[in-house]
PDB file of C-alpha atoms in Angstrom:
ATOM      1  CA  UNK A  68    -163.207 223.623  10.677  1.00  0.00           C
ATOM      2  CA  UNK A  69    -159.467 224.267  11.790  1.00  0.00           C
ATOM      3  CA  UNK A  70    -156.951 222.276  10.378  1.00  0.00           C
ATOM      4  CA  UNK A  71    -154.796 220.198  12.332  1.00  0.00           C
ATOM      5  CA  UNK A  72    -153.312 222.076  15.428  1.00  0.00           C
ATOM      6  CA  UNK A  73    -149.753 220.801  16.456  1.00  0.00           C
ATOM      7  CA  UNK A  74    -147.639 222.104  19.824  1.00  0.00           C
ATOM      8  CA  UNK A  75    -145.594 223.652  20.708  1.00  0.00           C
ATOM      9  CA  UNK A  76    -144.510 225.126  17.334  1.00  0.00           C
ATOM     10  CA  UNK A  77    -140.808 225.646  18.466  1.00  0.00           C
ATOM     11  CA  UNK A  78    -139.298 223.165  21.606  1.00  0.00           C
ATOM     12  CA  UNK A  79    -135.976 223.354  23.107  1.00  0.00           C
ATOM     13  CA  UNK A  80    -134.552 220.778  25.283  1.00  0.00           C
ATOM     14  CA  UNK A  81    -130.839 219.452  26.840  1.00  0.00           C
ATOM     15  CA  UNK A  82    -129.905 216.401  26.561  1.00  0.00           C
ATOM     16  CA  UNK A  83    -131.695 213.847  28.619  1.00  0.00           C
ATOM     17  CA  UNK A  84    -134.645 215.985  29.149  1.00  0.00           C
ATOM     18  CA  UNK A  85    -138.353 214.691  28.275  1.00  0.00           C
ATOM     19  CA  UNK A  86    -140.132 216.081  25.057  1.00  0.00           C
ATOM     20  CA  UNK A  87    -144.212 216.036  24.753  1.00  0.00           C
ATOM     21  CA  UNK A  88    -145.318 216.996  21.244  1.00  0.00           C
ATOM     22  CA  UNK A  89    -148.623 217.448  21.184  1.00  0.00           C
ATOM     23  CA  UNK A  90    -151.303 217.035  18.034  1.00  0.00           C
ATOM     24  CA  UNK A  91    -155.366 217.492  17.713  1.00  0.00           C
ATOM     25  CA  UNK A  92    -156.243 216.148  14.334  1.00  0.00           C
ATOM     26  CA  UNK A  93    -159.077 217.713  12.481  1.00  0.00           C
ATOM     27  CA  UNK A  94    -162.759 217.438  13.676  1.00  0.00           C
ATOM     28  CA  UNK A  95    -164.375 214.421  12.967  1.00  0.00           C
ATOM     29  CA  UNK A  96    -160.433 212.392  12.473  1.00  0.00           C
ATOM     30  CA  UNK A  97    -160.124 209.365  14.084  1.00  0.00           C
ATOM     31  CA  UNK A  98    -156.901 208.302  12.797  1.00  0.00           C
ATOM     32  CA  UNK A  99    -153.748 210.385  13.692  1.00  0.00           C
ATOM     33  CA  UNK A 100    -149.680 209.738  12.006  1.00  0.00           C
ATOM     34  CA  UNK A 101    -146.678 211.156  13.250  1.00  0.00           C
ATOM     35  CA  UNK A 102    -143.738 211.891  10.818  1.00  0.00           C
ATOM     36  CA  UNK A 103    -140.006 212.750  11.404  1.00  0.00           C
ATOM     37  CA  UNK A 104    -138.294 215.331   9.002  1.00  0.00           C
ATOM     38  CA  UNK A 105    -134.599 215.207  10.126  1.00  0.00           C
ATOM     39  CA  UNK A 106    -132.448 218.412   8.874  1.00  0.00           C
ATOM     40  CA  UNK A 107    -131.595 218.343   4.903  1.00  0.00           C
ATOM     41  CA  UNK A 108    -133.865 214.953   4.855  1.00  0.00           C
ATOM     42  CA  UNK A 109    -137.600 213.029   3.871  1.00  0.00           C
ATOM     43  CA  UNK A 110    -140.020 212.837   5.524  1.00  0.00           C
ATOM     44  CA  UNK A 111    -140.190 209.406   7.693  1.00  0.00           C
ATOM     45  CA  UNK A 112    -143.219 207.711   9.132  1.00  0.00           C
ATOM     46  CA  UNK A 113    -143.015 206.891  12.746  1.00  0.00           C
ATOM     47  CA  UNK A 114    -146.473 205.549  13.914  1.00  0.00           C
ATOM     48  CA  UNK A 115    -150.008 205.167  12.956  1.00  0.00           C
ATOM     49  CA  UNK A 116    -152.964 205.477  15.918  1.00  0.00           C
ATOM     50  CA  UNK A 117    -156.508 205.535  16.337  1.00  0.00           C
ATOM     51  CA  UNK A 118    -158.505 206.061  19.542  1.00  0.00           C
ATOM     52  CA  UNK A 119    -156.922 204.711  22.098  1.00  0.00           C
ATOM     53  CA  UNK A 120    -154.485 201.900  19.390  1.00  0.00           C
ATOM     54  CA  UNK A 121    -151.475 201.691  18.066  1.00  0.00           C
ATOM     55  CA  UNK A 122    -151.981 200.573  14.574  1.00  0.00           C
ATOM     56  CA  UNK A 123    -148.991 200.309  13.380  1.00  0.00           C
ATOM     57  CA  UNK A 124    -145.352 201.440  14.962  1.00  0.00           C
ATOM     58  CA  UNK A 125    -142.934 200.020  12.522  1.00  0.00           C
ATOM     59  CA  UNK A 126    -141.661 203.902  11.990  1.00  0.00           C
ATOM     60  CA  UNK A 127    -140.728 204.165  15.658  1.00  0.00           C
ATOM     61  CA  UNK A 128    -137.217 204.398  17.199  1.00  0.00           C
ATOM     62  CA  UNK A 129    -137.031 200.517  19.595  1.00  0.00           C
ATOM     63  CA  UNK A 130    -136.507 202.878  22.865  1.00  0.00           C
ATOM     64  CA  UNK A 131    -137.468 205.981  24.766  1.00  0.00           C
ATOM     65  CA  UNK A 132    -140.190 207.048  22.270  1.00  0.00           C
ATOM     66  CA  UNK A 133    -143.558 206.460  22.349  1.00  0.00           C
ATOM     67  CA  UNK A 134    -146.883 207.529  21.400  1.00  0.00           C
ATOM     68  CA  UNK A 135    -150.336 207.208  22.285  1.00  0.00           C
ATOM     69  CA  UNK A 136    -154.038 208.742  21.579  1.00  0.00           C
ATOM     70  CA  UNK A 137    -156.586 208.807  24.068  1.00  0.00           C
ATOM     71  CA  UNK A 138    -160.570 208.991  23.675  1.00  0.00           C
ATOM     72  CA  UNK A 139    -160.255 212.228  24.927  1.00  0.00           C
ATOM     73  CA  UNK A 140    -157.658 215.080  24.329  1.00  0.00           C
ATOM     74  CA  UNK A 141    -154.811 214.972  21.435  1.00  0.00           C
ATOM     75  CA  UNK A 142    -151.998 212.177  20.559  1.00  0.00           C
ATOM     76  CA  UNK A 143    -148.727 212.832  22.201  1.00  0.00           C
ATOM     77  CA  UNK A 144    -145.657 211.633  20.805  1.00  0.00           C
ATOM     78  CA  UNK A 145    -143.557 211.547  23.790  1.00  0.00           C
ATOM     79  CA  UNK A 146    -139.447 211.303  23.724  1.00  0.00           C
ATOM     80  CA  UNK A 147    -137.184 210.457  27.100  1.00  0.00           C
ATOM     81  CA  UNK A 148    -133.780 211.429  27.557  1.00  0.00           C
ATOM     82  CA  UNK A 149    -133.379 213.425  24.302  1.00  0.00           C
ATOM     83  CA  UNK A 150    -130.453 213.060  22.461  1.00  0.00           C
ATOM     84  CA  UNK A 151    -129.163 215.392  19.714  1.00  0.00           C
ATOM     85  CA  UNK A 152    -129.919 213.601  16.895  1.00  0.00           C
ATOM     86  CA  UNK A 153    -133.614 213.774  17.776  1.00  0.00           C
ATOM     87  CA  UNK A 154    -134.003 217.323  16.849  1.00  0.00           C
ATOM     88  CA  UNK A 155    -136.066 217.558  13.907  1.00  0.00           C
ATOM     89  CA  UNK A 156    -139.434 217.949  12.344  1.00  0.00           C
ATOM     90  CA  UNK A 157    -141.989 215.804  13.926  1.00  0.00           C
ATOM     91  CA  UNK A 158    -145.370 216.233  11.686  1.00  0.00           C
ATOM     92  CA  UNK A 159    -148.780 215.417  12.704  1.00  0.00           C
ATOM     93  CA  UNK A 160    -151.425 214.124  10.411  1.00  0.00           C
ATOM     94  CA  UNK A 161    -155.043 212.862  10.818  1.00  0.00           C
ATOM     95  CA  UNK A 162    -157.727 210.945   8.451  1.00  0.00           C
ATOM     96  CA  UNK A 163    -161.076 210.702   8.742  1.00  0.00           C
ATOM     97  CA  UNK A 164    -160.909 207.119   8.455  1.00  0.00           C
ATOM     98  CA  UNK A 165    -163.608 206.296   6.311  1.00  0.00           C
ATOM     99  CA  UNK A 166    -163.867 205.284   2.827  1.00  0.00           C
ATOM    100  CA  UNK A 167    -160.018 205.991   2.688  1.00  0.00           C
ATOM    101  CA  UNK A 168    -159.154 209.779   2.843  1.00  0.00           C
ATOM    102  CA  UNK A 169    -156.248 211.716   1.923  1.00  0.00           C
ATOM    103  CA  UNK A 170    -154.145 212.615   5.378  1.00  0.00           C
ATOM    104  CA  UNK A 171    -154.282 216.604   6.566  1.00  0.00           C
ATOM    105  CA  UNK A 172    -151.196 217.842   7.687  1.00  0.00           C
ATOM    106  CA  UNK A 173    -150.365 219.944  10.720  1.00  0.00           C
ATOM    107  CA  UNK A 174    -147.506 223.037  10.691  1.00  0.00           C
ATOM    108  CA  UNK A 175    -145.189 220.528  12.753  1.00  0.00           C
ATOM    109  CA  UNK A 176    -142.920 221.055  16.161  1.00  0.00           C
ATOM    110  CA  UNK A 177    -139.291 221.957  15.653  1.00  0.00           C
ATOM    111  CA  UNK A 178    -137.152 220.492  18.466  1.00  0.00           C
ATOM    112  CA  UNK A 179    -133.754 221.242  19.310  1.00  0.00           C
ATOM    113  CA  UNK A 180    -131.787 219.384  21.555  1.00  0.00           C
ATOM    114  CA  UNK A 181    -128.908 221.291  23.001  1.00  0.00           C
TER     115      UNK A 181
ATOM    116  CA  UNK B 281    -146.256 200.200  -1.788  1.00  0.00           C
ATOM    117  CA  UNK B 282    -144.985 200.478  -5.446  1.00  0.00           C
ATOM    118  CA  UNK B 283    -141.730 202.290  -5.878  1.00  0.00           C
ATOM    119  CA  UNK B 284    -141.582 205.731  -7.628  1.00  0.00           C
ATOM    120  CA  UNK B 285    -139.551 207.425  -9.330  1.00  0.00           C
ATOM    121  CA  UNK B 286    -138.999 211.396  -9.801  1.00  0.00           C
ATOM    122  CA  UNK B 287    -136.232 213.782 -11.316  1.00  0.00           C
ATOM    123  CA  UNK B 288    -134.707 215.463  -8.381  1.00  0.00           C
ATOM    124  CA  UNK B 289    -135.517 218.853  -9.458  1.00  0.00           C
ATOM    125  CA  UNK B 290    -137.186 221.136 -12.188  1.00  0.00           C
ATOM    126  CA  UNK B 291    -138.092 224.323 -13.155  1.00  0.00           C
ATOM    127  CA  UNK B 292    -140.847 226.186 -14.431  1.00  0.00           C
ATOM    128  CA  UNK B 293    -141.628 229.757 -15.220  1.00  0.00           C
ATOM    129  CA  UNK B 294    -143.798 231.981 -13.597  1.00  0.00           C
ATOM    130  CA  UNK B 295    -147.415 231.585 -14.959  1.00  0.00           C
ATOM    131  CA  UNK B 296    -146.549 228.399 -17.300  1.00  0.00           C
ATOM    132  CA  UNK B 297    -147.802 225.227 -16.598  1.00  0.00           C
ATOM    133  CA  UNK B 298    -145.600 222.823 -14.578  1.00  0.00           C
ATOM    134  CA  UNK B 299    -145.558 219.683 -15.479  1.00  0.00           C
ATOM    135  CA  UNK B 300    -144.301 216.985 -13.255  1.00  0.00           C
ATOM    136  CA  UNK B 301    -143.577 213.441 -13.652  1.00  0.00           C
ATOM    137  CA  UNK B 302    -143.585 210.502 -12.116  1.00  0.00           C
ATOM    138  CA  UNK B 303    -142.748 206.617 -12.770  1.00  0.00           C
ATOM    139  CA  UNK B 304    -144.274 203.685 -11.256  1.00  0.00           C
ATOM    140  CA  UNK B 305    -143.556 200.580 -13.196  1.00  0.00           C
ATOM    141  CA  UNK B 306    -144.173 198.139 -10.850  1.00  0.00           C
ATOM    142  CA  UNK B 307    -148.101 199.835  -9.651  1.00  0.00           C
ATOM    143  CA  UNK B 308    -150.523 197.111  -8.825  1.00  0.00           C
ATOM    144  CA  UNK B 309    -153.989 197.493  -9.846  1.00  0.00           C
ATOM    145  CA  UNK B 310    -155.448 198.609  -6.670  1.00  0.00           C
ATOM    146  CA  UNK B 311    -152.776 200.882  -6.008  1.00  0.00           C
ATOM    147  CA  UNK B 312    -154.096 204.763  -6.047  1.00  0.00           C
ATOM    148  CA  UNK B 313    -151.145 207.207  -7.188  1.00  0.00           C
ATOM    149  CA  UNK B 314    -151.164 210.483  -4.964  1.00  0.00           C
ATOM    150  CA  UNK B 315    -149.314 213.452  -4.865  1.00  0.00           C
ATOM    151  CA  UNK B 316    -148.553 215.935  -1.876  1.00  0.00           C
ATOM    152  CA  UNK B 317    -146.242 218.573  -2.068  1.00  0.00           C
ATOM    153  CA  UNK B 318    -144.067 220.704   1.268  1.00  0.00           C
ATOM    154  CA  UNK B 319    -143.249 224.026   0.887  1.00  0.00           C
ATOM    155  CA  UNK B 320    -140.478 224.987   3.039  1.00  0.00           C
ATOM    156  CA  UNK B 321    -140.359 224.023   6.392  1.00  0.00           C
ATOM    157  CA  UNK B 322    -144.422 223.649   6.240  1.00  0.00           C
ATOM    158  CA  UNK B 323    -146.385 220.150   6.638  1.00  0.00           C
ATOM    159  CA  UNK B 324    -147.180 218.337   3.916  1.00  0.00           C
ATOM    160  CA  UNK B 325    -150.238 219.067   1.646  1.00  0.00           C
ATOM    161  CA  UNK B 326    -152.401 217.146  -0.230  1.00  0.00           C
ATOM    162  CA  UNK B 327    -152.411 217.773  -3.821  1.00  0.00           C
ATOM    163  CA  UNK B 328    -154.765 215.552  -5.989  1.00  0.00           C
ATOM    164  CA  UNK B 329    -155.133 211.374  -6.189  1.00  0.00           C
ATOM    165  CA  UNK B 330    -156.475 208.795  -8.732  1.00  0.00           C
ATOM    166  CA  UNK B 331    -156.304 205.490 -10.175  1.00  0.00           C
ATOM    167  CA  UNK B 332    -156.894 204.979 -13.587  1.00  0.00           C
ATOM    168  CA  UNK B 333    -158.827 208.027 -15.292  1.00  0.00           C
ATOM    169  CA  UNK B 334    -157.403 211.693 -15.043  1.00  0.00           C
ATOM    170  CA  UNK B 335    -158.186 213.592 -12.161  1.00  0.00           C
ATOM    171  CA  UNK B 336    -158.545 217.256 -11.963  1.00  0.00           C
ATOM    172  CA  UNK B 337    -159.566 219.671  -8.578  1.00  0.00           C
ATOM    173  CA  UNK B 338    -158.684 223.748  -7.641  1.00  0.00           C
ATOM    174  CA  UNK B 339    -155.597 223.013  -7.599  1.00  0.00           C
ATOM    175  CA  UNK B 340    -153.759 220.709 -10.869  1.00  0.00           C
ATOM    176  CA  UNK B 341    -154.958 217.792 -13.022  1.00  0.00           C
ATOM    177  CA  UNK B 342    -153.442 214.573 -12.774  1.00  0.00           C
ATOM    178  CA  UNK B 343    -152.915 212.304 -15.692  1.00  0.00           C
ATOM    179  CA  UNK B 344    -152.187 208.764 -15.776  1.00  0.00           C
ATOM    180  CA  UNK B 345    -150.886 206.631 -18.420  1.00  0.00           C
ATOM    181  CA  UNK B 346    -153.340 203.528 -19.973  1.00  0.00           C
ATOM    182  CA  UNK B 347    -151.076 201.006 -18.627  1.00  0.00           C
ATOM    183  CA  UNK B 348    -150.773 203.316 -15.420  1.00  0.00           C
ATOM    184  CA  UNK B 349    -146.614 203.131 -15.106  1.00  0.00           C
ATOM    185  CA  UNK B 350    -146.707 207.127 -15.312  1.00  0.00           C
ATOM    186  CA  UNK B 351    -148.303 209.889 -14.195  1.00  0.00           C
ATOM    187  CA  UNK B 352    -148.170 213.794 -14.928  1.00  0.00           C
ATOM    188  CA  UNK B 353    -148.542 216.436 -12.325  1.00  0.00           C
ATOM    189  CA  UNK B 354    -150.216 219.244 -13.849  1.00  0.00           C
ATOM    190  CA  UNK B 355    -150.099 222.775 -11.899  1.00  0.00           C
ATOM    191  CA  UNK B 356    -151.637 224.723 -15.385  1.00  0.00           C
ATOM    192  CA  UNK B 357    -150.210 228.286 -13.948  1.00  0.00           C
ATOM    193  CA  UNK B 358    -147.308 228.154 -11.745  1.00  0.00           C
ATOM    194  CA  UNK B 359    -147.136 230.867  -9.308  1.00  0.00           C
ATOM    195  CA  UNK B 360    -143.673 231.903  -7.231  1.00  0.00           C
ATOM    196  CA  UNK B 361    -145.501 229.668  -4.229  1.00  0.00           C
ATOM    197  CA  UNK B 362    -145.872 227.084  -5.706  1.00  0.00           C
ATOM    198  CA  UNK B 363    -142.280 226.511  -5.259  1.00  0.00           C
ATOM    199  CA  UNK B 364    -141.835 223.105  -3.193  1.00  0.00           C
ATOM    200  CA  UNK B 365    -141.036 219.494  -3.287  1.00  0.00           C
ATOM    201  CA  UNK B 366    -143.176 217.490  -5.062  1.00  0.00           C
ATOM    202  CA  UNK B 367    -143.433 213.959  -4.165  1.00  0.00           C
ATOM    203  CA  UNK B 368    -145.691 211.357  -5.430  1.00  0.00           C
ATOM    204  CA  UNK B 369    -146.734 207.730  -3.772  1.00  0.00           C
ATOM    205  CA  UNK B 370    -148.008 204.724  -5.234  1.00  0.00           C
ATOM    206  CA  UNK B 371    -150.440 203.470  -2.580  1.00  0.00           C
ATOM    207  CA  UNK B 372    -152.817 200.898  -1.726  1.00  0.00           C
ATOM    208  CA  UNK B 373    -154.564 202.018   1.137  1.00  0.00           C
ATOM    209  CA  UNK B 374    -155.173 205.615   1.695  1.00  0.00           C
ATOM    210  CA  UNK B 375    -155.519 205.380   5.474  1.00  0.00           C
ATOM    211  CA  UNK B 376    -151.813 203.560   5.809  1.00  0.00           C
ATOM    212  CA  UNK B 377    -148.561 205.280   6.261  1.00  0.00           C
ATOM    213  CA  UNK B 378    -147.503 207.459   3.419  1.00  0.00           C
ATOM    214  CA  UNK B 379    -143.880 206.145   2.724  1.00  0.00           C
ATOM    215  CA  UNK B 380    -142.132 209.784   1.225  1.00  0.00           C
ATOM    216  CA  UNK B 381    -139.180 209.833  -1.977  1.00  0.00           C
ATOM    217  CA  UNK B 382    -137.315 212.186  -1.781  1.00  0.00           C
ATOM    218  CA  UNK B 383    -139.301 214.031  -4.570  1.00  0.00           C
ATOM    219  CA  UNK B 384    -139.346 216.411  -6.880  1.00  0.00           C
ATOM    220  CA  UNK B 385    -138.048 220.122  -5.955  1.00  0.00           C
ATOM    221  CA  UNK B 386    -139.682 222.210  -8.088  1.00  0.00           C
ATOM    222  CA  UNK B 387    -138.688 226.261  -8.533  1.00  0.00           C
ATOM    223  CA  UNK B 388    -140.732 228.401  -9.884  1.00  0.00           C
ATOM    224  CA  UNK B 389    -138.675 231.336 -11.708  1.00  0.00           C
ATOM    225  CA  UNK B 390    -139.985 235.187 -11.904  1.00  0.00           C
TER     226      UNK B 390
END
């Protein structure tokens, strides 16, 4: 069963580009998170989904980010116009969803805005 | 969530045990304590959980106070990767957000 599978691993963008991170939970995971990990800090939550719902977005930034999970494919966390002082960690995690599981952790993307 | 509280770093030598602490005064009863660890630049990873009686898996033991306003992290033979931050969470609902301290850093000397 492979873990949870974030990409791309490494993404560079300019300034007011677009950035799609992209995360598959873990088989069977109905529930995905996305984290931020800005340079030299925690580890912030941004949003909480299941298929197809936002659960809860108190984490995420009032404009140009969003994310969503469809019934089929991975959760994207999407970012417009990029600033630099969105380049960071952005981790993926996923539950099962039942009877209250730990959360499984992907390897995270690394953006850098230039 | 119930506030914790961690020193901001420790160490431990190579094959010891590492013990780990963590205060949560203010834990309600239906509150789990869990602990998850990062080794650099990795994602998070689960360590252990409980929520009253000690708790041990492959990987450490987890004790909890009787009143439950402490816990210990237990890793019973610290290896050089083990070397991470250590951060624990007081937590209601295991399928909510995890809200992260800033943790514990924890070396790990040859």
């Amino acid at each position: 069963n492979a873990g949870v599978m974030q990409n791309p691993r490494h993404l560079v963008r300019r300034r007011g580009q677009e950035a799609r991170l992209r995360c598959s939970p873990m088989k069977g995971h109905s529930h995905v998170y996305w984290y931020r990990q800005l340079p030299e800090e925690g580890l912030k939550f941004m949003v909480y989904l299941q298929k197809e719902n936002i659960i809860d977005e108190s984490g995420m930034p009032k404009e140009r980010f969003s994310a969503e999970f469809p019934k089929e494919g991975p959760s994207i966390l999407r970012i417009q116009q990029v600033v630099r002082g969105d380049s960071a960690a952005y981790f993926c995690a996923s539950s099962p969803g039942t009877l209250g599981q730990e959360q499984f952790f992907g390897p995270g993307t690394r953006l850098t805005v230039l | 969530d119930a506030k914790t509280t961690q020193p901001t770093s420790m160490d431990c030598a190579e094959g010891r045990a590492a013990n780990l602490p963590c205060n949560h005064s203010t834990i309600s009863g239906n509150e789990y304590v869990y602990w998850y660890r990062q080794i650099h630049s990795q994602g998070p990873q689960y360590i252990i959980h409980g929520l009253k009686n000690n708790e041990t898996n492959e990987m450490a033991s987890l004790i909890i106070t009787e009143d439950r306003k402490s816990s210990t992290l237990i890793l019973p033979h610290a290896t050089l990767r083990d070397t991470a931050v250590y951060y624990c969470i007081a937590s209601m609902n295991r399928d909510d957000k995890i809200i992260f301290g800033k943790g514990t850093r924890l070396h790990i000397l040859p």
